[in-house]
PDB file of C-alpha atoms in Angstrom:
ATOM      1  CA  UNK A 198       2.516  17.710  -8.560  1.00  0.00           C
ATOM      2  CA  UNK A 199       0.097  14.804  -8.629  1.00  0.00           C
ATOM      3  CA  UNK A 200      -1.445  14.286 -12.060  1.00  0.00           C
ATOM      4  CA  UNK A 201      -5.237  14.297 -12.384  1.00  0.00           C
ATOM      5  CA  UNK A 202      -7.839  12.575 -14.471  1.00  0.00           C
ATOM      6  CA  UNK A 203      -9.830  15.435 -16.009  1.00  0.00           C
ATOM      7  CA  UNK A 204     -13.473  14.578 -16.719  1.00  0.00           C
ATOM      8  CA  UNK A 205     -14.822  16.954 -19.340  1.00  0.00           C
ATOM      9  CA  UNK A 206     -18.352  17.064 -18.018  1.00  0.00           C
ATOM     10  CA  UNK A 207     -19.453  18.698 -14.763  1.00  0.00           C
ATOM     11  CA  UNK A 208     -23.010  17.350 -14.660  1.00  0.00           C
ATOM     12  CA  UNK A 209     -24.212  15.700 -11.456  1.00  0.00           C
ATOM     13  CA  UNK A 210     -25.673  12.821 -13.449  1.00  0.00           C
ATOM     14  CA  UNK A 211     -22.485  11.705 -15.197  1.00  0.00           C
ATOM     15  CA  UNK A 212     -19.263  13.672 -14.891  1.00  0.00           C
ATOM     16  CA  UNK A 213     -19.306  14.161 -11.137  1.00  0.00           C
ATOM     17  CA  UNK A 214     -20.371  10.577 -10.507  1.00  0.00           C
ATOM     18  CA  UNK A 215     -17.369   9.342 -12.496  1.00  0.00           C
ATOM     19  CA  UNK A 216     -15.136  11.803 -10.613  1.00  0.00           C
ATOM     20  CA  UNK A 217     -16.369  10.597  -7.201  1.00  0.00           C
ATOM     21  CA  UNK A 218     -15.849   6.952  -8.126  1.00  0.00           C
ATOM     22  CA  UNK A 219     -12.304   7.716  -9.296  1.00  0.00           C
ATOM     23  CA  UNK A 220     -11.524   9.636  -6.093  1.00  0.00           C
ATOM     24  CA  UNK A 221     -12.940   6.791  -3.987  1.00  0.00           C
ATOM     25  CA  UNK A 222     -10.479   4.477  -5.732  1.00  0.00           C
ATOM     26  CA  UNK A 223      -7.552   6.747  -4.884  1.00  0.00           C
ATOM     27  CA  UNK A 224      -7.276   8.439  -8.272  1.00  0.00           C
ATOM     28  CA  UNK A 225      -6.973  12.214  -8.290  1.00  0.00           C
ATOM     29  CA  UNK A 226      -9.734  13.611 -10.510  1.00  0.00           C
ATOM     30  CA  UNK A 227     -11.544  16.822 -11.350  1.00  0.00           C
ATOM     31  CA  UNK A 228     -14.288  18.033 -13.717  1.00  0.00           C
ATOM     32  CA  UNK A 229     -14.451  20.807 -16.279  1.00  0.00           C
ATOM     33  CA  UNK A 230     -17.184  22.011 -18.619  1.00  0.00           C
ATOM     34  CA  UNK A 231     -17.709  19.956 -21.748  1.00  0.00           C
ATOM     35  CA  UNK A 232     -16.938  22.563 -24.389  1.00  0.00           C
ATOM     36  CA  UNK A 233     -13.832  22.901 -26.597  1.00  0.00           C
ATOM     37  CA  UNK A 234     -12.420  25.949 -24.809  1.00  0.00           C
ATOM     38  CA  UNK A 235     -12.684  24.399 -21.350  1.00  0.00           C
ATOM     39  CA  UNK A 236     -11.350  21.055 -22.560  1.00  0.00           C
ATOM     40  CA  UNK A 237      -8.384  22.738 -24.270  1.00  0.00           C
ATOM     41  CA  UNK A 238      -7.567  24.681 -21.104  1.00  0.00           C
ATOM     42  CA  UNK A 239      -7.859  21.588 -18.894  1.00  0.00           C
ATOM     43  CA  UNK A 240      -5.625  19.444 -21.083  1.00  0.00           C
ATOM     44  CA  UNK A 241      -3.070  22.242 -21.372  1.00  0.00           C
ATOM     45  CA  UNK A 242      -2.784  22.441 -17.577  1.00  0.00           C
ATOM     46  CA  UNK A 243       0.334  20.758 -16.162  1.00  0.00           C
ATOM     47  CA  UNK A 244      -1.760  18.840 -13.625  1.00  0.00           C
ATOM     48  CA  UNK A 245      -3.618  16.887 -16.339  1.00  0.00           C
ATOM     49  CA  UNK A 246      -2.483  13.272 -16.543  1.00  0.00           C
ATOM     50  CA  UNK A 247      -5.445  11.831 -18.476  1.00  0.00           C
ATOM     51  CA  UNK A 248      -8.791  13.066 -19.790  1.00  0.00           C
ATOM     52  CA  UNK A 249     -12.271  11.715 -20.370  1.00  0.00           C
ATOM     53  CA  UNK A 250     -14.269  13.476 -23.106  1.00  0.00           C
ATOM     54  CA  UNK A 251     -17.910  12.909 -24.015  1.00  0.00           C
ATOM     55  CA  UNK A 252     -18.834  13.651 -27.632  1.00  0.00           C
ATOM     56  CA  UNK A 253     -21.828  13.417 -29.944  1.00  0.00           C
ATOM     57  CA  UNK A 254     -19.804  13.277 -33.157  1.00  0.00           C
ATOM     58  CA  UNK A 255     -16.265  13.403 -34.540  1.00  0.00           C
ATOM     59  CA  UNK A 256     -16.073  17.166 -34.175  1.00  0.00           C
ATOM     60  CA  UNK A 257     -12.920  18.563 -35.802  1.00  0.00           C
ATOM     61  CA  UNK A 258     -12.100  20.734 -32.790  1.00  0.00           C
ATOM     62  CA  UNK A 259     -12.318  17.778 -30.434  1.00  0.00           C
ATOM     63  CA  UNK A 260     -10.256  15.608 -32.756  1.00  0.00           C
ATOM     64  CA  UNK A 261      -7.578  18.303 -32.822  1.00  0.00           C
ATOM     65  CA  UNK A 262      -7.575  18.494 -29.002  1.00  0.00           C
ATOM     66  CA  UNK A 263      -7.278  14.714 -28.732  1.00  0.00           C
ATOM     67  CA  UNK A 264      -4.322  14.744 -31.124  1.00  0.00           C
ATOM     68  CA  UNK A 265      -2.603  17.525 -29.170  1.00  0.00           C
ATOM     69  CA  UNK A 266      -3.058  15.579 -25.939  1.00  0.00           C
ATOM     70  CA  UNK A 267      -1.792  12.341 -27.500  1.00  0.00           C
ATOM     71  CA  UNK A 268       1.275  14.169 -28.824  1.00  0.00           C
ATOM     72  CA  UNK A 269       1.981  15.293 -25.227  1.00  0.00           C
ATOM     73  CA  UNK A 270       1.609  11.743 -23.921  1.00  0.00           C
ATOM     74  CA  UNK A 271      -1.746  12.401 -22.214  1.00  0.00           C
ATOM     75  CA  UNK A 272      -4.185   9.491 -22.690  1.00  0.00           C
ATOM     76  CA  UNK A 273      -7.650  10.655 -23.731  1.00  0.00           C
ATOM     77  CA  UNK A 274     -10.702   8.403 -23.389  1.00  0.00           C
ATOM     78  CA  UNK A 275     -13.727   9.298 -25.487  1.00  0.00           C
ATOM     79  CA  UNK A 276     -17.312   8.328 -24.775  1.00  0.00           C
ATOM     80  CA  UNK A 277     -19.337   8.838 -27.950  1.00  0.00           C
ATOM     81  CA  UNK A 278     -23.130   9.150 -28.104  1.00  0.00           C
ATOM     82  CA  UNK A 279     -23.155   7.391 -31.449  1.00  0.00           C
ATOM     83  CA  UNK A 280     -22.850   3.864 -32.825  1.00  0.00           C
ATOM     84  CA  UNK A 281     -21.086   5.202 -35.927  1.00  0.00           C
ATOM     85  CA  UNK A 282     -17.945   3.167 -36.521  1.00  0.00           C
ATOM     86  CA  UNK A 283     -16.533   6.094 -38.503  1.00  0.00           C
ATOM     87  CA  UNK A 284     -16.807   8.402 -35.470  1.00  0.00           C
ATOM     88  CA  UNK A 285     -15.127   5.880 -33.185  1.00  0.00           C
ATOM     89  CA  UNK A 286     -12.394   5.280 -35.760  1.00  0.00           C
ATOM     90  CA  UNK A 287     -11.813   9.026 -36.164  1.00  0.00           C
ATOM     91  CA  UNK A 288     -11.148   9.475 -32.434  1.00  0.00           C
ATOM     92  CA  UNK A 289      -8.842   6.453 -32.323  1.00  0.00           C
ATOM     93  CA  UNK A 290      -6.969   7.729 -35.392  1.00  0.00           C
ATOM     94  CA  UNK A 291      -6.578  11.081 -33.637  1.00  0.00           C
ATOM     95  CA  UNK A 292      -4.815   9.276 -30.798  1.00  0.00           C
ATOM     96  CA  UNK A 293      -7.573   8.448 -28.289  1.00  0.00           C
ATOM     97  CA  UNK A 294      -6.505   5.708 -25.881  1.00  0.00           C
ATOM     98  CA  UNK A 295     -10.013   4.211 -26.125  1.00  0.00           C
ATOM     99  CA  UNK A 296     -13.364   5.091 -27.664  1.00  0.00           C
ATOM    100  CA  UNK A 297     -16.553   3.556 -26.289  1.00  0.00           C
ATOM    101  CA  UNK A 298     -20.233   3.985 -27.033  1.00  0.00           C
ATOM    102  CA  UNK A 299     -22.648   5.924 -24.836  1.00  0.00           C
ATOM    103  CA  UNK A 300     -25.035   5.822 -23.116  1.00  0.00           C
ATOM    104  CA  UNK A 301     -23.741   3.254 -20.658  1.00  0.00           C
ATOM    105  CA  UNK A 302     -23.559   2.965 -16.889  1.00  0.00           C
ATOM    106  CA  UNK A 303     -21.085   4.876 -14.749  1.00  0.00           C
ATOM    107  CA  UNK A 304     -19.695   1.476 -13.699  1.00  0.00           C
ATOM    108  CA  UNK A 305     -18.949   0.561 -17.327  1.00  0.00           C
ATOM    109  CA  UNK A 306     -17.450   3.992 -18.042  1.00  0.00           C
ATOM    110  CA  UNK A 307     -15.103   3.528 -15.115  1.00  0.00           C
ATOM    111  CA  UNK A 308     -14.184   0.034 -16.273  1.00  0.00           C
ATOM    112  CA  UNK A 309     -13.312   1.460 -19.676  1.00  0.00           C
ATOM    113  CA  UNK A 310     -10.802   3.943 -18.295  1.00  0.00           C
ATOM    114  CA  UNK A 311      -9.758   3.383 -14.690  1.00  0.00           C
ATOM    115  CA  UNK A 312      -8.029   0.053 -15.284  1.00  0.00           C
ATOM    116  CA  UNK A 313      -5.808   1.784 -17.822  1.00  0.00           C
ATOM    117  CA  UNK A 314      -4.649   4.530 -15.511  1.00  0.00           C
ATOM    118  CA  UNK A 315      -4.938   2.920 -12.062  1.00  0.00           C
ATOM    119  CA  UNK A 316      -4.153   4.667  -8.783  1.00  0.00           C
ATOM    120  CA  UNK A 317      -0.443   3.959  -9.196  1.00  0.00           C
ATOM    121  CA  UNK A 318      -0.307   1.974 -12.421  1.00  0.00           C
ATOM    122  CA  UNK A 319       0.806  -1.301 -10.768  1.00  0.00           C
ATOM    123  CA  UNK A 320      -1.027  -4.550 -11.354  1.00  0.00           C
ATOM    124  CA  UNK A 321      -2.222  -4.887  -7.745  1.00  0.00           C
ATOM    125  CA  UNK A 322      -3.858  -1.435  -7.824  1.00  0.00           C
ATOM    126  CA  UNK A 323      -5.485  -2.174 -11.167  1.00  0.00           C
ATOM    127  CA  UNK A 324      -6.815  -5.511  -9.886  1.00  0.00           C
ATOM    128  CA  UNK A 325      -8.321  -3.728  -6.856  1.00  0.00           C
ATOM    129  CA  UNK A 326     -10.072  -1.308  -9.209  1.00  0.00           C
ATOM    130  CA  UNK A 327     -11.309  -4.193 -11.341  1.00  0.00           C
ATOM    131  CA  UNK A 328     -12.723  -6.117  -8.367  1.00  0.00           C
ATOM    132  CA  UNK A 329     -14.286  -2.984  -6.877  1.00  0.00           C
ATOM    133  CA  UNK A 330     -15.964  -2.122 -10.179  1.00  0.00           C
ATOM    134  CA  UNK A 331     -17.275  -5.677 -10.399  1.00  0.00           C
ATOM    135  CA  UNK A 332     -18.911  -5.266  -6.984  1.00  0.00           C
ATOM    136  CA  UNK A 333     -16.650  -7.289  -4.693  1.00  0.00           C
ATOM    137  CA  UNK A 334     -16.996  -6.035  -1.081  1.00  0.00           C
ATOM    138  CA  UNK A 335     -13.726  -4.198  -0.464  1.00  0.00           C
ATOM    139  CA  UNK A 336     -14.438  -3.864   3.266  1.00  0.00           C
ATOM    140  CA  UNK A 337     -13.537  -7.553   3.706  1.00  0.00           C
ATOM    141  CA  UNK A 338      -9.895  -8.536   4.283  1.00  0.00           C
ATOM    142  CA  UNK A 339     -10.153 -11.147   1.562  1.00  0.00           C
ATOM    143  CA  UNK A 340     -10.601  -8.361  -1.015  1.00  0.00           C
ATOM    144  CA  UNK A 341      -7.001  -7.209  -0.730  1.00  0.00           C
ATOM    145  CA  UNK A 342      -5.747 -10.785  -0.524  1.00  0.00           C
ATOM    146  CA  UNK A 343      -7.607 -11.751  -3.703  1.00  0.00           C
ATOM    147  CA  UNK A 344      -6.318  -8.687  -5.551  1.00  0.00           C
ATOM    148  CA  UNK A 345      -2.745  -9.442  -4.519  1.00  0.00           C
ATOM    149  CA  UNK A 346      -3.005 -13.184  -5.259  1.00  0.00           C
ATOM    150  CA  UNK A 347      -4.579 -12.607  -8.672  1.00  0.00           C
ATOM    151  CA  UNK A 348      -1.981  -9.976  -9.566  1.00  0.00           C
ATOM    152  CA  UNK A 349       0.832 -12.388  -8.663  1.00  0.00           C
ATOM    153  CA  UNK A 350      -0.773 -15.254 -10.588  1.00  0.00           C
ATOM    154  CA  UNK A 351      -1.127 -13.063 -13.665  1.00  0.00           C
ATOM    155  CA  UNK A 352       2.617 -12.527 -13.548  1.00  0.00           C
ATOM    156  CA  UNK A 353       3.417 -16.153 -12.671  1.00  0.00           C
ATOM    157  CA  UNK A 354       0.561 -18.508 -13.698  1.00  0.00           C
ATOM    158  CA  UNK A 355       2.621 -21.555 -12.733  1.00  0.00           C
ATOM    159  CA  UNK A 356       1.810 -20.792  -9.077  1.00  0.00           C
ATOM    160  CA  UNK A 357      -1.654 -22.219  -9.715  1.00  0.00           C
ATOM    161  CA  UNK A 358      -0.429 -25.387 -11.422  1.00  0.00           C
ATOM    162  CA  UNK A 359       0.913 -27.219  -8.356  1.00  0.00           C
ATOM    163  CA  UNK A 360      -0.974 -26.169  -5.229  1.00  0.00           C
ATOM    164  CA  UNK A 361      -2.258 -23.030  -3.575  1.00  0.00           C
ATOM    165  CA  UNK A 362       0.329 -23.154  -0.787  1.00  0.00           C
ATOM    166  CA  UNK A 363       2.757 -20.771  -2.453  1.00  0.00           C
ATOM    167  CA  UNK A 364      -0.084 -18.396  -3.387  1.00  0.00           C
ATOM    168  CA  UNK A 365      -1.266 -18.236   0.225  1.00  0.00           C
ATOM    169  CA  UNK A 366       2.232 -17.895   1.700  1.00  0.00           C
ATOM    170  CA  UNK A 367       3.324 -15.216  -0.792  1.00  0.00           C
ATOM    171  CA  UNK A 368       0.131 -13.238  -0.222  1.00  0.00           C
ATOM    172  CA  UNK A 369       0.453 -13.593   3.545  1.00  0.00           C
ATOM    173  CA  UNK A 370       4.008 -12.258   3.399  1.00  0.00           C
ATOM    174  CA  UNK A 371       2.814  -9.160   1.530  1.00  0.00           C
ATOM    175  CA  UNK A 372       0.304  -8.388   4.295  1.00  0.00           C
ATOM    176  CA  UNK A 373       2.411  -9.536   7.269  1.00  0.00           C
ATOM    177  CA  UNK A 374      -0.061 -12.240   8.230  1.00  0.00           C
ATOM    178  CA  UNK A 375      -0.195 -16.041   7.912  1.00  0.00           C
ATOM    179  CA  UNK A 376      -1.291 -18.297   5.085  1.00  0.00           C
ATOM    180  CA  UNK A 377      -4.233 -19.869   6.929  1.00  0.00           C
ATOM    181  CA  UNK A 378      -5.795 -16.455   7.569  1.00  0.00           C
ATOM    182  CA  UNK A 379      -5.399 -15.566   3.881  1.00  0.00           C
ATOM    183  CA  UNK A 380      -7.056 -18.836   2.856  1.00  0.00           C
ATOM    184  CA  UNK A 381     -10.047 -18.330   5.202  1.00  0.00           C
ATOM    185  CA  UNK A 382     -10.489 -14.663   4.304  1.00  0.00           C
ATOM    186  CA  UNK A 383     -10.562 -15.456   0.605  1.00  0.00           C
ATOM    187  CA  UNK A 384     -13.133 -18.226   1.161  1.00  0.00           C
ATOM    188  CA  UNK A 385     -15.272 -15.733   3.093  1.00  0.00           C
ATOM    189  CA  UNK A 386     -14.932 -13.212   0.271  1.00  0.00           C
ATOM    190  CA  UNK A 387     -15.985 -15.851  -2.257  1.00  0.00           C
ATOM    191  CA  UNK A 388     -19.097 -16.631  -0.227  1.00  0.00           C
ATOM    192  CA  UNK A 389     -20.076 -12.936  -0.064  1.00  0.00           C
ATOM    193  CA  UNK A 390     -19.381 -12.497  -3.782  1.00  0.00           C
ATOM    194  CA  UNK A 391     -21.702 -15.391  -4.574  1.00  0.00           C
ATOM    195  CA  UNK A 392     -24.436 -13.884  -2.386  1.00  0.00           C
ATOM    196  CA  UNK A 393     -24.273 -10.317  -3.724  1.00  0.00           C
ATOM    197  CA  UNK A 394     -24.034 -11.303  -7.399  1.00  0.00           C
ATOM    198  CA  UNK A 395     -20.544  -9.960  -8.031  1.00  0.00           C
ATOM    199  CA  UNK A 396     -19.232 -13.476  -8.714  1.00  0.00           C
ATOM    200  CA  UNK A 397     -21.861 -13.965 -11.426  1.00  0.00           C
ATOM    201  CA  UNK A 398     -20.916 -10.574 -12.922  1.00  0.00           C
ATOM    202  CA  UNK A 399     -17.236 -11.477 -12.816  1.00  0.00           C
ATOM    203  CA  UNK A 400     -17.826 -14.717 -14.725  1.00  0.00           C
ATOM    204  CA  UNK A 401     -20.678 -13.557 -16.988  1.00  0.00           C
ATOM    205  CA  UNK A 402     -23.008 -15.925 -15.150  1.00  0.00           C
ATOM    206  CA  UNK A 403     -20.848 -19.020 -15.611  1.00  0.00           C
ATOM    207  CA  UNK A 404     -20.133 -19.280 -11.878  1.00  0.00           C
ATOM    208  CA  UNK A 405     -22.683 -18.201  -9.285  1.00  0.00           C
ATOM    209  CA  UNK A 406     -22.280 -20.739  -6.450  1.00  0.00           C
ATOM    210  CA  UNK A 407     -19.664 -20.323  -3.722  1.00  0.00           C
ATOM    211  CA  UNK A 408     -16.311 -20.911  -5.485  1.00  0.00           C
ATOM    212  CA  UNK A 409     -13.117 -22.510  -4.324  1.00  0.00           C
ATOM    213  CA  UNK A 410     -10.260 -20.065  -3.885  1.00  0.00           C
ATOM    214  CA  UNK A 411      -8.586 -21.469  -6.975  1.00  0.00           C
ATOM    215  CA  UNK A 412     -11.748 -20.875  -9.018  1.00  0.00           C
ATOM    216  CA  UNK A 413     -12.020 -17.353  -7.628  1.00  0.00           C
ATOM    217  CA  UNK A 414      -8.426 -16.423  -8.494  1.00  0.00           C
ATOM    218  CA  UNK A 415      -8.632 -18.013 -11.943  1.00  0.00           C
ATOM    219  CA  UNK A 416     -11.885 -16.162 -12.705  1.00  0.00           C
ATOM    220  CA  UNK A 417     -10.403 -12.831 -11.596  1.00  0.00           C
ATOM    221  CA  UNK A 418      -7.268 -13.388 -13.693  1.00  0.00           C
ATOM    222  CA  UNK A 419      -9.245 -14.512 -16.735  1.00  0.00           C
ATOM    223  CA  UNK A 420     -11.711 -11.634 -16.813  1.00  0.00           C
ATOM    224  CA  UNK A 421      -9.075  -9.018 -15.937  1.00  0.00           C
ATOM    225  CA  UNK A 422      -6.947 -10.201 -18.859  1.00  0.00           C
ATOM    226  CA  UNK A 423      -9.930  -9.693 -21.199  1.00  0.00           C
ATOM    227  CA  UNK A 424     -10.416  -6.016 -20.233  1.00  0.00           C
TER     228      UNK A 424
END
């Protein structure tokens, strides 16, 4: 049975938008009503692999549910409509995998949780999620090449120290293509990312002009490592 991300909110304005974005990224997801009984039932179901709960305060019932889930090895992410550090600390102490403040955009909610669960948990899949959430156009071939190259460079940074030849050849081998096509596709992706603003978002505005491939990979690795 494939495990699901359970989003404990079935509103069209938040819960279902998060669910659709997760599904579009290849992550099985479903919604339930955001009340203690429904949340308890959803987390108790064998198909639940992770849960996202929205809360207004450190409600004792919710804290108990989070602890039960954590004890079962189910990561629970809590979005809290409060800036209270005590509330955030209470959920983390109960075992929440992460606690973040609401309101925030659906994009930022997804960034807070999807990188931690991924479609398969591997670094390449997580990098694809990260780049997609940042706005990189995934329809371009260079998208997959960048995700693969950045994932490999995170594991072996020395590949960037000498030249890009090994990065291109290793990436090409993964996709059964050749290094020159990888190099051109990544340059094309960089140009599109500069035009649509995703490069500026990736680098917090530090890089907005068309980057070199080395700059693009380094920026992706750097910002991914900070998440």
